[in-house]
Every structure is written in structure tokens, then in C-alpha cells.
Amino acid sequence: AGLPKWHLIILLFMFRSFNVHLTLTLTGPLDHDHDHHEDQVHHNANPDRCDGIEFDAIAPDEKGHTFFFKGDHLWNGFNGPAQVSSAFFRELDDYHHLGHVDAAFRMHNSEENGKHDHIYFFLDDKVFSYYNHSLEEGYPKDIQLDFPGVPSHLDAAVECPKGECNSDSVLFFKGEEVYNYDIATQLVKERQWAHLPNCTSAFRWLEQYYCFHGHNFTRFHPVSGEVNGVYPKDSRHYFMRCPNFGHGGEAKVPKCSEVTLDAITSDDSGKTYAFTGHNYMRLDTHRDGKHTFPIARTWKEVTNGVDAVFSYSDKIYIIKGDQVYIYKSAAPSTLIEGYPKSLNEELGIEGPVNAAFVCKDHHIVHIIQGQMMKDIDLSATPRVVAREASLPISGIEAGMCGPDGVKLYVGSEYYHYESPGVLALSRMLQEPKNVTPDMMGCVE
Ligand SMILES: *[C@@H]1O[C@H](CO)[C@@H](O)[C@H](O)[C@H]1NC(C)=O
Ligand SMILES: *[C@@H]1O[C@H](CO)[C@@H](O)[C@H](O)[C@H]1NC(C)=O
Ligand SMILES: *[C@@H]1O[C@H](CO)[C@@H](O)[C@H](O)[C@H]1NC(C)=O
């Protein structure tokens, strides 16, 4: 599981050259606009992160843009040049003249105390709290006023929400010491993870934890500190785009009008995936940006794209041609023994399938083939088509049932119905809507 995922860029360019179908590309941390502050960049002493530098701090903002800090400069996202930090966080310059930050993190929780999504910066013995890139009133203040028991002159900090840590916490790093700060109780547990290098910055990205040291990083478990896999790795291969590190060139963010999906689904835990060509995109990760990965990275056996995907009872069903692959949803995705099986054996139908979806807590899979919708009861054996309906829409490529009803995608447009029942009875073609940047991480 989860190396951050820069080889996907290489794949992306390979696929782009021969797969006209591929329209989902990189967004999120990569898709920001570097032009706003260009005029404010100090052109002398502009560091280049492709030289192999050590970062002072790494933290995302509330929009999922990741900031990498070095001296009085920062990089906004995984791509692009250094800019002066004060162009983004103005007061960092006014209050100190050291020209660096020690540590930074984004507050993940505490909606009740109004600190959700604030970014905290640590400089010497002071803490700065920013929201919407403005310094909050009352800041900077002494670190211990906000974080009692946490030392000054920190090296690194990272958010750790409940579920990944035992409670909503922040991990602070200083030398060989790690301070686990419980946000609600303000209790600090100090520990040493001797096997982990001293982190000069730390970053949580797509539910994984990274300790940066030198130009390398090491992935660790936020509770045990355990390191699994071959580390350290060179950050330039993963968290930035550098020439000679295998992923030069520009990743293109697709226009919303060019989006086409092969399939889309959301599992019980809320993870939402959109599939196009050989890639998929997670759509529920707004806080870390939206990202594209090769399908075979997560579902190893699915090497040639998908026709339809649906989620049912902790499993994800992937249909390609006349085959069905069933995977356990929980990471890492594992193929259920005996699969793939033929569509006929599993669902009692012949392929190909254009789209498929199950509504939460229901047992009916709605299979779309051309303009027909076939309902199959997944709790009954043998599997038979219990009901068929002719739909007013042609060319459906993907479909999903969510809390707000059914969405059927045709190119970059979609049709929205309250429920499968309403869809089955509809005779009139309604006006389609356009997919939006919010839905698919595309640009207008
Ligand atoms: C964020 O700041 C911008 C510009 O400074 C302002 O226009 C916008 O209203 C602010 N948004 C919020 C949610 O405070
Ligand atoms: C880690 O930090 C400790 C305490 O500051 C220091 O003594 C030690 O030399 C550091 N280790 C490395 C490998 O830099
Ligand atoms: C980075 O990691 C490599 C091994 O992957 C190691 O040889 C090198 O010394 C490390 N460099 C730094 C600055 O940590």
C-alpha cells in the first residue's frame, strides 16, 4: 500500500499519448495558479527544490493546497517555483526576522472551538494561527498558551485525526522526541522513536504519514512509529516534479467539458472513485486535493480499464467485458478468491455493461445496458433479472446512487433522478447538467 504516487505521472503521460479516453488528470496540489504572486518573488536566492533540499515545514491549507516551506520561501503545491512566504502568509515576516518557520500543521478537528482547518505555524517560541490566509487576532502567542506541554523550537508537526491516532491529536517532533498532543484533553505523551530519523518536517497526505529528513522521507505509522517498506526515499520522486526524476513535463488538468467517465462508485466508508481509461480518481479527498492513480495500483488484477463498478456490502464489484472482479473494500484491496468470474455466473447476464449502481442499504444492483436498466437482487440465488425498464437516456457511461439520488453520466453531462424507481418510470428526457470542478476536479 501507499507510496505516494509519483510514478502515476509517468503512467499518465504514457496513457495520454495513446488513450484519447483519458481525461481525468492530475489536480489538487498540482492544480494551482502560480501567477498571482509572481511579481513578488525575490529573484535572488530563490531556492530550487529539485536541488535536493531539506524543508522546514510542510502543511496543507483548508483548500487542500500543500505548502512546502524553506527559509523565507515556500512552494504552493507539488509543482512550480519558489515564492516568498509572506506573499501568502503576510505577517510571518512582520514578527520575526529569522526568515523561516520551524513547523506547521493544519488543524483537522475542533469544529466546536472554531479552529477547524486553521493552519498553525511555529517559530521559535511563538505560534501563529491562520485561517483563510489571514493571521487570527491574538497571534502570535507563546506556544504553551495554546499547546501546554509542547516545547519551543520544534522541528516538525503533523495533524493526526481520530481513527488514525487514538484521539484527535497533533504529533510534534523535536530532535529524537515525539510529543503526542491530545487536542481535547491537552495531555501530552512523550515518546522516542529511535528507528525514525529526526524529522525536519512532517506531512499527512491521503491518510499516510511522512517524516521528511534531508531530501528524503520515511513513511511511518502515527501511533507506533513503525516503518514498513523500503525507506528513506528521495522526495523528488514523489512530492515534487523535477527533471531527471522521471516525471518532467506538465500535467494537464482536464476541462470539465472534456471529462468522460467509465464508472463511478462510492463505498460504505464514503470513499468515492471515478474511473477513466487506466486511471481512477478519488473524489472525496478535498482536504488533500483530488488525485489520479493507475487502477492497477489499487486493484492489481484490473489491468485494462473498467466498464462498470459498484459497491455492495463492504465489497467493490468491477465489471470489464464479461468478467466480474470482486474486491474487499478495506485497504489494501484484495481480490476475493475464485474471481474474476463470468458475468453470467455471477449476475446471470451477458456483457458488456455500461454502468451499474446499488443504493446504500439496498440489495438491488441496477445494471445499465444501452437504454435498458436491469434490476438484480444480490441477496437472492440464483441471480436473475427481476425487473427491466427502458430508459429515456442513451449513451450512459457511468452511474452512481448517493444520498441525493441517482446520477447517470453521459460524457461531461449527467442526469439526476431522485431514486432508481423514479428513473425506471421516467419517460421524458430531462435536461442534463454539466459536471463541475467541485465534482470532478476539472477546470471550467
Ligand atoms: C477569505 O479571504 C478573501 C480575501 O482576503 C475574502 O474575499 C473571503 O471572503 C475570505 N473568505 C472567508 C470564508 O473568510
Ligand atoms: C537527532 O536529534 C538529537 C537531539 O537534537 C541529536 O542529538 C541527534 O544527533 C540527531 N540525530 C541526527 C541523526 O541528526
Ligand atoms: C537519502 O536516502 C538515501 C538512501 O535512499 C541515502 O543513501 C542518503 O544518504 C539519504 N540522504 C539524506 C540527506 O538523508
CSV table of C-alpha atoms in Angstrom, one decimal, residues 40-413:
chain,number,residue,atom,x,y,z
A,40,GLN,CA,6.5,39.5,-5.5
A,41,VAL,CA,9.1,36.8,-5.8
A,42,HIS,CA,12.6,37.7,-4.7
A,43,HIS,CA,14.6,36.7,-7.7
A,44,ASN,CA,17.8,36.4,-5.8
A,45,ALA,CA,18.2,33.4,-3.5
A,46,ASN,CA,15.2,31.7,-5.0
A,47,PRO,CA,15.7,28.1,-3.8
A,48,ASP,CA,15.2,25.2,-6.2
A,49,ARG,CA,13.6,22.1,-4.5
A,50,CYS,CA,15.0,19.9,-7.3
A,51,ASP,CA,18.5,20.6,-5.9
A,52,GLY,CA,17.6,18.2,-3.1
A,53,ILE,CA,16.8,20.5,-0.1
A,54,GLU,CA,15.6,19.9,3.4
A,55,PHE,CA,12.2,21.5,4.1
A,56,ASP,CA,11.5,23.5,7.3
A,57,ALA,CA,7.8,22.6,7.3
A,58,ILE,CA,5.1,21.1,5.1
A,59,ALA,CA,1.3,21.7,5.6
A,60,PRO,CA,-1.8,21.9,3.6
A,61,ASP,CA,-4.3,24.7,3.8
A,62,GLU,CA,-8.1,24.5,4.1
A,63,LYS,CA,-8.5,24.1,0.3
A,64,GLY,CA,-6.1,21.1,0.0
A,65,HIS,CA,-3.2,23.1,-1.4
A,66,THR,CA,0.1,21.8,0.1
A,67,PHE,CA,2.7,24.4,1.1
A,68,PHE,CA,6.4,23.4,1.4
A,69,PHE,CA,8.5,25.9,3.4
A,70,LYS,CA,12.2,26.6,3.2
A,71,GLY,CA,13.7,29.7,4.7
A,72,ASP,CA,11.6,32.7,3.8
A,73,HIS,CA,10.2,30.9,0.7
A,74,LEU,CA,7.5,28.4,0.0
A,75,TRP,CA,6.2,26.3,-2.8
A,76,ASN,CA,2.4,26.1,-3.3
A,77,GLY,CA,1.7,22.6,-4.4
A,78,PHE,CA,3.8,19.8,-5.9
A,79,ASN,CA,4.7,21.8,-8.9
A,80,GLY,CA,6.0,25.2,-9.7
A,81,PRO,CA,8.7,27.7,-8.5
A,82,ALA,CA,9.5,29.0,-5.0
A,83,GLN,CA,7.8,32.2,-3.9
A,84,VAL,CA,8.3,34.4,-0.8
A,85,SER,CA,6.2,33.1,2.1
A,86,SER,CA,5.0,36.5,3.1
A,87,ALA,CA,3.1,36.7,-0.2
A,88,PHE,CA,0.8,34.0,1.2
A,89,PHE,CA,1.2,34.5,5.0
A,90,ARG,CA,2.0,38.1,5.3
A,91,GLU,CA,2.6,38.5,9.0
A,92,LEU,CA,5.2,35.8,9.2
A,93,ASP,CA,7.7,38.4,8.0
A,94,ASP,CA,6.5,41.2,10.3
A,95,TYR,CA,7.0,39.4,13.5
A,96,HIS,CA,10.4,37.9,13.1
A,97,HIS,CA,13.5,38.3,11.1
A,98,LEU,CA,14.8,34.8,11.2
A,99,GLY,CA,13.2,34.1,7.8
A,100,HIS,CA,12.0,30.6,8.5
A,101,VAL,CA,9.3,28.5,10.2
A,102,ASP,CA,10.2,25.6,12.4
A,103,ALA,CA,7.0,23.6,11.9
A,104,ALA,CA,3.4,23.8,10.6
A,105,PHE,CA,0.3,21.8,10.6
A,106,ARG,CA,-3.4,22.1,9.6
A,107,MET,CA,-5.9,21.6,12.4
A,108,HIS,CA,-8.2,18.8,11.4
A,109,ASN,CA,-10.9,18.9,14.1
A,110,SER,CA,-12.2,21.0,16.9
A,111,GLU,CA,-15.1,22.4,14.8
A,112,GLU,CA,-16.6,23.2,18.2
A,113,ASN,CA,-13.8,25.6,19.2
A,114,GLY,CA,-13.7,27.2,15.7
A,115,LYS,CA,-10.2,26.1,14.9
A,116,HIS,CA,-11.1,23.6,12.2
A,117,ASP,CA,-8.8,23.9,9.1
A,118,HIS,CA,-6.7,26.7,10.7
A,119,ILE,CA,-3.0,26.4,9.9
A,120,TYR,CA,-0.6,26.8,12.8
A,121,PHE,CA,3.0,27.9,12.3
A,122,PHE,CA,5.7,27.5,14.9
A,123,LEU,CA,8.6,29.9,15.0
A,124,ASP,CA,11.0,29.7,18.0
A,125,ASP,CA,8.7,30.0,21.0
A,126,LYS,CA,5.7,31.5,19.2
A,127,VAL,CA,2.7,30.0,17.4
A,128,PHE,CA,0.8,31.8,14.6
A,129,SER,CA,-2.7,30.7,13.6
A,130,TYR,CA,-4.0,31.5,10.1
A,131,TYR,CA,-7.4,31.0,8.6
A,132,ASN,CA,-8.1,31.8,5.0
A,133,HIS,CA,-4.5,33.1,4.8
A,134,SER,CA,-5.1,35.8,7.4
A,135,LEU,CA,-3.5,35.9,10.8
A,136,GLU,CA,-6.0,35.5,13.6
A,137,GLU,CA,-6.4,38.1,16.3
A,138,GLY,CA,-4.3,37.5,19.3
A,139,TYR,CA,-1.5,35.8,17.4
A,140,PRO,CA,1.4,35.2,17.5
A,141,LYS,CA,1.4,34.0,21.1
A,142,ASP,CA,3.6,31.7,23.2
A,143,ILE,CA,3.3,28.1,22.1
A,144,GLN,CA,2.5,26.9,25.6
A,145,LEU,CA,-0.6,29.1,25.8
A,146,ASP,CA,-2.2,27.1,23.0
A,147,PHE,CA,-0.3,23.9,23.4
A,148,PRO,CA,0.6,23.4,27.0
A,149,GLY,CA,3.4,20.8,27.5
A,150,VAL,CA,4.7,21.2,23.9
A,151,PRO,CA,8.3,22.6,23.7
A,152,SER,CA,9.6,25.6,21.8
A,153,HIS,CA,12.0,25.4,18.9
A,154,LEU,CA,10.2,22.5,17.3
A,155,ASP,CA,11.4,20.6,14.2
A,156,ALA,CA,8.1,19.3,12.8
A,157,ALA,CA,4.3,19.0,13.4
A,158,VAL,CA,1.5,17.0,11.8
A,159,GLU,CA,-2.2,16.6,12.3
A,160,CYS,CA,-3.5,13.1,13.3
A,161,PRO,CA,-7.2,12.7,13.4
A,162,LYS,CA,-9.1,10.2,15.5
A,163,GLY,CA,-9.2,6.8,13.7
A,164,GLU,CA,-5.6,7.2,12.6
A,165,CYS,CA,-4.5,8.2,16.1
A,166,ASN,CA,-6.3,7.1,19.2
A,167,SER,CA,-7.9,10.5,19.6
A,168,ASP,CA,-7.7,13.8,17.6
A,169,SER,CA,-4.1,14.6,18.1
A,170,VAL,CA,-1.1,16.5,16.8
A,171,LEU,CA,2.3,14.9,16.6
A,172,PHE,CA,5.2,17.3,17.4
A,173,PHE,CA,8.8,16.4,16.7
A,174,LYS,CA,11.9,17.8,18.3
A,175,GLY,CA,15.2,16.0,17.9
A,176,GLU,CA,14.6,12.4,18.8
A,177,GLU,CA,11.5,13.3,20.9
A,178,VAL,CA,7.9,12.9,19.6
A,179,TYR,CA,5.1,14.7,21.5
A,180,ASN,CA,1.6,13.3,21.0
A,181,TYR,CA,-0.7,16.1,21.9
A,182,ASP,CA,-4.4,15.3,22.5
A,183,ILE,CA,-6.4,18.2,21.3
A,184,ALA,CA,-9.4,17.7,23.6
A,185,THR,CA,-7.6,16.9,26.8
A,186,GLN,CA,-4.4,18.9,26.1
A,187,LEU,CA,-2.5,16.0,27.5
A,188,VAL,CA,1.0,15.3,26.1
A,189,LYS,CA,2.6,11.9,25.8
A,190,GLU,CA,6.3,12.0,25.1
A,191,ARG,CA,8.0,9.1,23.3
A,192,GLN,CA,11.1,8.3,21.3
A,193,TRP,CA,11.0,6.5,18.0
A,194,ALA,CA,14.7,5.8,17.8
A,195,HIS,CA,14.4,4.0,14.5
A,196,LEU,CA,12.9,7.1,12.8
A,197,PRO,CA,15.3,9.8,11.6
A,198,ASN,CA,14.9,13.2,13.2
A,199,CYS,CA,12.1,14.8,11.1
A,200,THR,CA,12.6,18.4,10.0
A,201,SER,CA,9.1,18.4,8.6
A,202,ALA,CA,6.1,16.0,8.7
A,203,PHE,CA,3.1,15.7,6.5
A,204,ARG,CA,-0.1,13.7,6.4
A,205,TRP,CA,-1.2,13.0,2.9
A,206,LEU,CA,-4.1,10.8,1.8
A,207,GLU,CA,-4.2,9.1,5.2
A,208,GLN,CA,-0.5,8.4,5.3
A,209,TYR,CA,2.2,9.9,7.5
A,210,TYR,CA,5.6,11.1,6.2
A,211,CYS,CA,8.7,12.2,8.1
A,212,PHE,CA,11.0,14.4,5.9
A,213,HIS,CA,14.7,14.5,6.6
A,214,GLY,CA,17.3,15.9,4.3
A,215,HIS,CA,15.9,15.5,0.8
A,216,ASN,CA,14.5,12.1,1.8
A,217,PHE,CA,11.3,11.0,3.5
A,218,THR,CA,10.2,8.0,5.6
A,219,ARG,CA,6.6,6.8,5.9
A,220,PHE,CA,5.7,5.9,9.5
A,221,HIS,CA,2.7,4.7,11.5
A,222,PRO,CA,1.4,7.6,13.5
A,223,VAL,CA,0.6,5.5,16.6
A,224,SER,CA,3.5,3.0,16.8
A,225,GLY,CA,6.1,5.0,14.7
A,226,GLU,CA,6.6,1.7,12.8
A,227,VAL,CA,8.2,2.0,9.4
A,228,ASN,CA,7.2,-0.6,6.8
A,229,GLY,CA,8.7,-0.8,3.4
A,230,VAL,CA,12.0,0.4,2.0
A,231,TYR,CA,12.9,3.9,3.3
A,232,PRO,CA,14.2,6.5,3.1
A,233,LYS,CA,13.1,7.5,-0.4
A,234,ASP,CA,14.0,10.6,-2.3
A,235,SER,CA,11.2,13.2,-2.1
A,236,ARG,CA,12.0,14.5,-5.6
A,237,HIS,CA,10.5,11.3,-7.0
A,238,TYR,CA,7.2,11.7,-5.2
A,239,PHE,CA,6.3,15.1,-3.8
A,240,MET,CA,7.5,17.4,-6.5
A,241,ARG,CA,8.1,17.4,-10.2
A,242,CYS,CA,11.8,17.5,-11.1
A,243,PRO,CA,13.6,17.0,-14.3
A,244,ASN,CA,15.7,13.8,-14.3
A,245,PHE,CA,13.4,12.3,-11.6
A,246,GLY,CA,11.2,10.6,-14.1
A,247,HIS,CA,8.3,12.9,-14.3
A,248,GLY,CA,9.1,16.1,-16.2
A,249,GLY,CA,6.5,17.9,-18.2
A,250,GLU,CA,3.2,19.5,-17.5
A,251,ALA,CA,0.3,17.6,-16.2
A,252,LYS,CA,-2.8,18.9,-17.8
A,253,VAL,CA,-5.9,19.5,-15.7
A,254,PRO,CA,-8.9,18.4,-17.9
A,255,LYS,CA,-11.6,20.9,-18.9
A,256,CYS,CA,-14.9,19.9,-17.3
A,257,SER,CA,-16.3,19.8,-20.9
A,258,GLU,CA,-13.8,17.0,-21.8
A,259,VAL,CA,-14.5,14.7,-18.8
A,260,THR,CA,-15.7,11.2,-19.6
A,261,LEU,CA,-16.1,8.5,-17.1
A,262,ASP,CA,-16.1,4.8,-17.5
A,263,ALA,CA,-17.5,4.2,-14.0
A,264,ILE,CA,-18.1,5.9,-10.7
A,265,THR,CA,-18.8,4.5,-7.2
A,266,SER,CA,-18.9,5.3,-3.5
A,267,ASP,CA,-18.3,2.7,-0.8
A,268,ASP,CA,-19.8,2.5,2.6
A,269,SER,CA,-17.0,4.4,4.2
A,270,GLY,CA,-17.6,7.3,1.8
A,271,LYS,CA,-14.6,6.7,-0.4
A,272,THR,CA,-15.6,7.8,-3.9
A,273,TYR,CA,-13.9,6.7,-7.1
A,274,ALA,CA,-14.2,7.9,-10.7
A,275,PHE,CA,-12.7,5.7,-13.4
A,276,THR,CA,-11.4,6.7,-16.8
A,277,GLY,CA,-9.2,4.7,-19.1
A,278,HIS,CA,-6.4,3.1,-17.0
A,279,ASN,CA,-6.8,5.6,-14.1
A,280,TYR,CA,-9.0,6.4,-11.2
A,281,MET,CA,-9.5,9.5,-9.2
A,282,ARG,CA,-10.5,9.7,-5.5
A,283,LEU,CA,-13.2,12.4,-5.3
A,284,ASP,CA,-13.7,12.5,-1.6
A,285,THR,CA,-10.3,13.8,-0.6
A,286,HIS,CA,-10.9,17.6,-1.0
A,287,ARG,CA,-8.8,18.3,2.1
A,288,ASP,CA,-5.7,16.8,0.3
A,289,GLY,CA,-6.7,17.8,-3.2
A,290,LYS,CA,-8.1,15.3,-5.8
A,291,HIS,CA,-5.6,12.8,-7.2
A,292,THR,CA,-5.4,10.4,-10.0
A,293,PHE,CA,-3.8,6.9,-9.8
A,294,PRO,CA,-3.5,3.9,-12.1
A,295,ILE,CA,-6.4,1.5,-11.5
A,296,ALA,CA,-4.0,-1.4,-11.3
A,297,ARG,CA,-2.2,0.2,-8.4
A,298,THR,CA,-5.2,-0.4,-6.1
A,299,TRP,CA,-6.9,-3.3,-7.9
A,300,LYS,CA,-3.9,-5.2,-9.2
A,301,GLU,CA,-5.7,-7.7,-11.4
A,302,VAL,CA,-7.6,-5.0,-13.3
A,303,THR,CA,-5.1,-4.0,-15.9
A,304,ASN,CA,-7.2,-2.9,-18.8
A,305,GLY,CA,-9.7,-0.4,-17.6
A,306,VAL,CA,-13.3,-0.9,-16.4
A,307,ASP,CA,-16.8,-0.9,-17.9
A,308,ALA,CA,-18.8,-0.5,-14.7
A,309,VAL,CA,-18.1,-0.5,-10.9
A,310,PHE,CA,-20.5,-0.7,-8.0
A,311,SER,CA,-20.1,-1.1,-4.2
A,312,TYR,CA,-22.1,-3.6,-2.1
A,313,SER,CA,-21.7,-4.8,1.4
A,314,ASP,CA,-18.0,-3.9,2.1
A,315,LYS,CA,-17.1,-5.1,-1.4
A,316,ILE,CA,-16.4,-3.4,-4.7
A,317,TYR,CA,-17.5,-5.1,-7.9
A,318,ILE,CA,-15.6,-4.3,-11.0
A,319,ILE,CA,-17.0,-5.3,-14.4
A,320,LYS,CA,-14.9,-5.5,-17.5
A,321,GLY,CA,-16.1,-7.2,-20.7
A,322,ASP,CA,-17.9,-10.3,-19.5
A,323,GLN,CA,-15.9,-10.6,-16.3
A,324,VAL,CA,-16.6,-9.5,-12.7
A,325,TYR,CA,-13.9,-8.9,-10.1
A,326,ILE,CA,-14.9,-8.6,-6.5
A,327,TYR,CA,-12.6,-6.9,-4.0
A,328,LYS,CA,-12.8,-6.3,-0.3
A,329,SER,CA,-13.2,-2.5,0.1
A,330,ALA,CA,-11.0,-2.2,3.1
A,331,ALA,CA,-7.4,-1.3,2.2
A,332,PRO,CA,-5.4,-3.0,0.9
A,333,SER,CA,-7.9,-4.1,-1.7
A,334,THR,CA,-7.8,-7.9,-2.1
A,335,LEU,CA,-9.5,-9.9,-4.8
A,336,ILE,CA,-11.9,-12.5,-3.4
A,337,GLU,CA,-10.8,-16.0,-4.1
A,338,GLY,CA,-12.3,-17.5,-7.2
A,339,TYR,CA,-12.6,-14.2,-9.0
A,340,PRO,CA,-12.8,-12.9,-11.7
A,341,LYS,CA,-15.9,-14.9,-12.7
A,342,SER,CA,-18.1,-14.5,-15.7
A,343,LEU,CA,-20.9,-12.0,-15.6
A,344,ASN,CA,-23.3,-14.8,-16.4
A,345,GLU,CA,-22.2,-17.0,-13.5
A,346,GLU,CA,-22.2,-14.0,-11.0
A,347,LEU,CA,-25.2,-12.0,-12.1
A,348,GLY,CA,-27.0,-14.1,-14.7
A,349,ILE,CA,-26.5,-11.6,-17.5
A,350,GLU,CA,-24.2,-11.3,-20.6
A,351,GLY,CA,-21.8,-8.3,-21.0
A,352,PRO,CA,-21.0,-5.7,-21.9
A,353,VAL,CA,-22.3,-3.5,-19.1
A,354,ASN,CA,-22.3,0.3,-19.4
A,355,ALA,CA,-23.0,1.3,-15.8
A,356,ALA,CA,-24.0,-0.3,-12.5
A,357,PHE,CA,-25.0,1.0,-9.1
A,358,VAL,CA,-26.5,0.0,-5.8
A,359,CYS,CA,-28.2,2.4,-3.4
A,360,LYS,CA,-26.9,2.3,0.2
A,361,ASP,CA,-28.6,-0.4,2.4
A,362,HIS,CA,-30.4,-1.9,-0.6
A,363,HIS,CA,-29.7,-5.3,-2.2
A,364,ILE,CA,-30.6,-4.5,-5.8
A,365,VAL,CA,-27.9,-3.8,-8.3
A,366,HIS,CA,-29.2,-1.7,-11.2
A,367,ILE,CA,-27.3,-2.7,-14.4
A,368,ILE,CA,-27.4,-0.4,-17.4
A,369,GLN,CA,-27.0,-1.9,-20.8
A,370,GLY,CA,-27.8,0.5,-23.6
A,371,GLN,CA,-31.1,2.1,-22.7
A,372,MET,CA,-32.2,-0.8,-20.5
A,373,MET,CA,-31.9,-0.9,-16.8
A,374,LYS,CA,-31.9,-4.4,-15.3
A,375,ASP,CA,-32.5,-5.0,-11.6
A,376,ILE,CA,-30.9,-8.0,-10.0
A,377,ASP,CA,-31.3,-8.9,-6.3
A,378,LEU,CA,-27.9,-9.6,-4.8
A,379,SER,CA,-29.4,-11.3,-1.7
A,380,ALA,CA,-31.1,-14.0,-3.8
A,381,THR,CA,-29.7,-17.0,-5.5
A,382,PRO,CA,-29.7,-17.8,-8.3
A,383,ARG,CA,-29.2,-14.2,-9.5
A,384,VAL,CA,-31.9,-13.3,-12.0
A,385,VAL,CA,-33.1,-10.1,-13.6
A,386,ALA,CA,-36.2,-9.3,-11.5
A,387,ARG,CA,-37.3,-6.2,-13.4
A,388,GLU,CA,-36.3,-4.4,-16.6
A,389,ALA,CA,-37.0,-0.8,-17.5
A,390,SER,CA,-36.4,1.1,-20.7
A,391,LEU,CA,-34.7,4.5,-20.1
A,392,PRO,CA,-35.2,7.7,-22.0
A,393,ILE,CA,-31.4,8.3,-21.9
A,394,SER,CA,-29.0,6.8,-24.4
A,395,GLY,CA,-25.2,6.6,-24.2
A,396,ILE,CA,-25.0,6.2,-20.4
A,397,GLU,CA,-21.3,5.6,-19.4
A,398,ALA,CA,-21.3,5.6,-15.6
A,399,GLY,CA,-23.8,5.8,-12.8
A,400,MET,CA,-24.0,6.1,-9.1
A,401,CYS,CA,-26.6,6.2,-6.3
A,402,GLY,CA,-25.8,8.5,-3.4
A,403,PRO,CA,-27.7,10.2,-0.6
A,404,ASP,CA,-29.1,12.7,-3.1
A,405,GLY,CA,-30.3,10.1,-5.6
A,406,VAL,CA,-29.1,8.6,-8.9
A,407,LYS,CA,-26.7,10.3,-11.2
A,408,LEU,CA,-26.1,9.0,-14.7
A,409,TYR,CA,-23.2,10.3,-16.7
A,410,VAL,CA,-23.1,10.8,-20.5
A,411,GLY,CA,-19.8,12.4,-21.4
A,412,SER,CA,-19.3,15.6,-19.4
A,413,GLU,CA,-23.1,15.8,-18.6
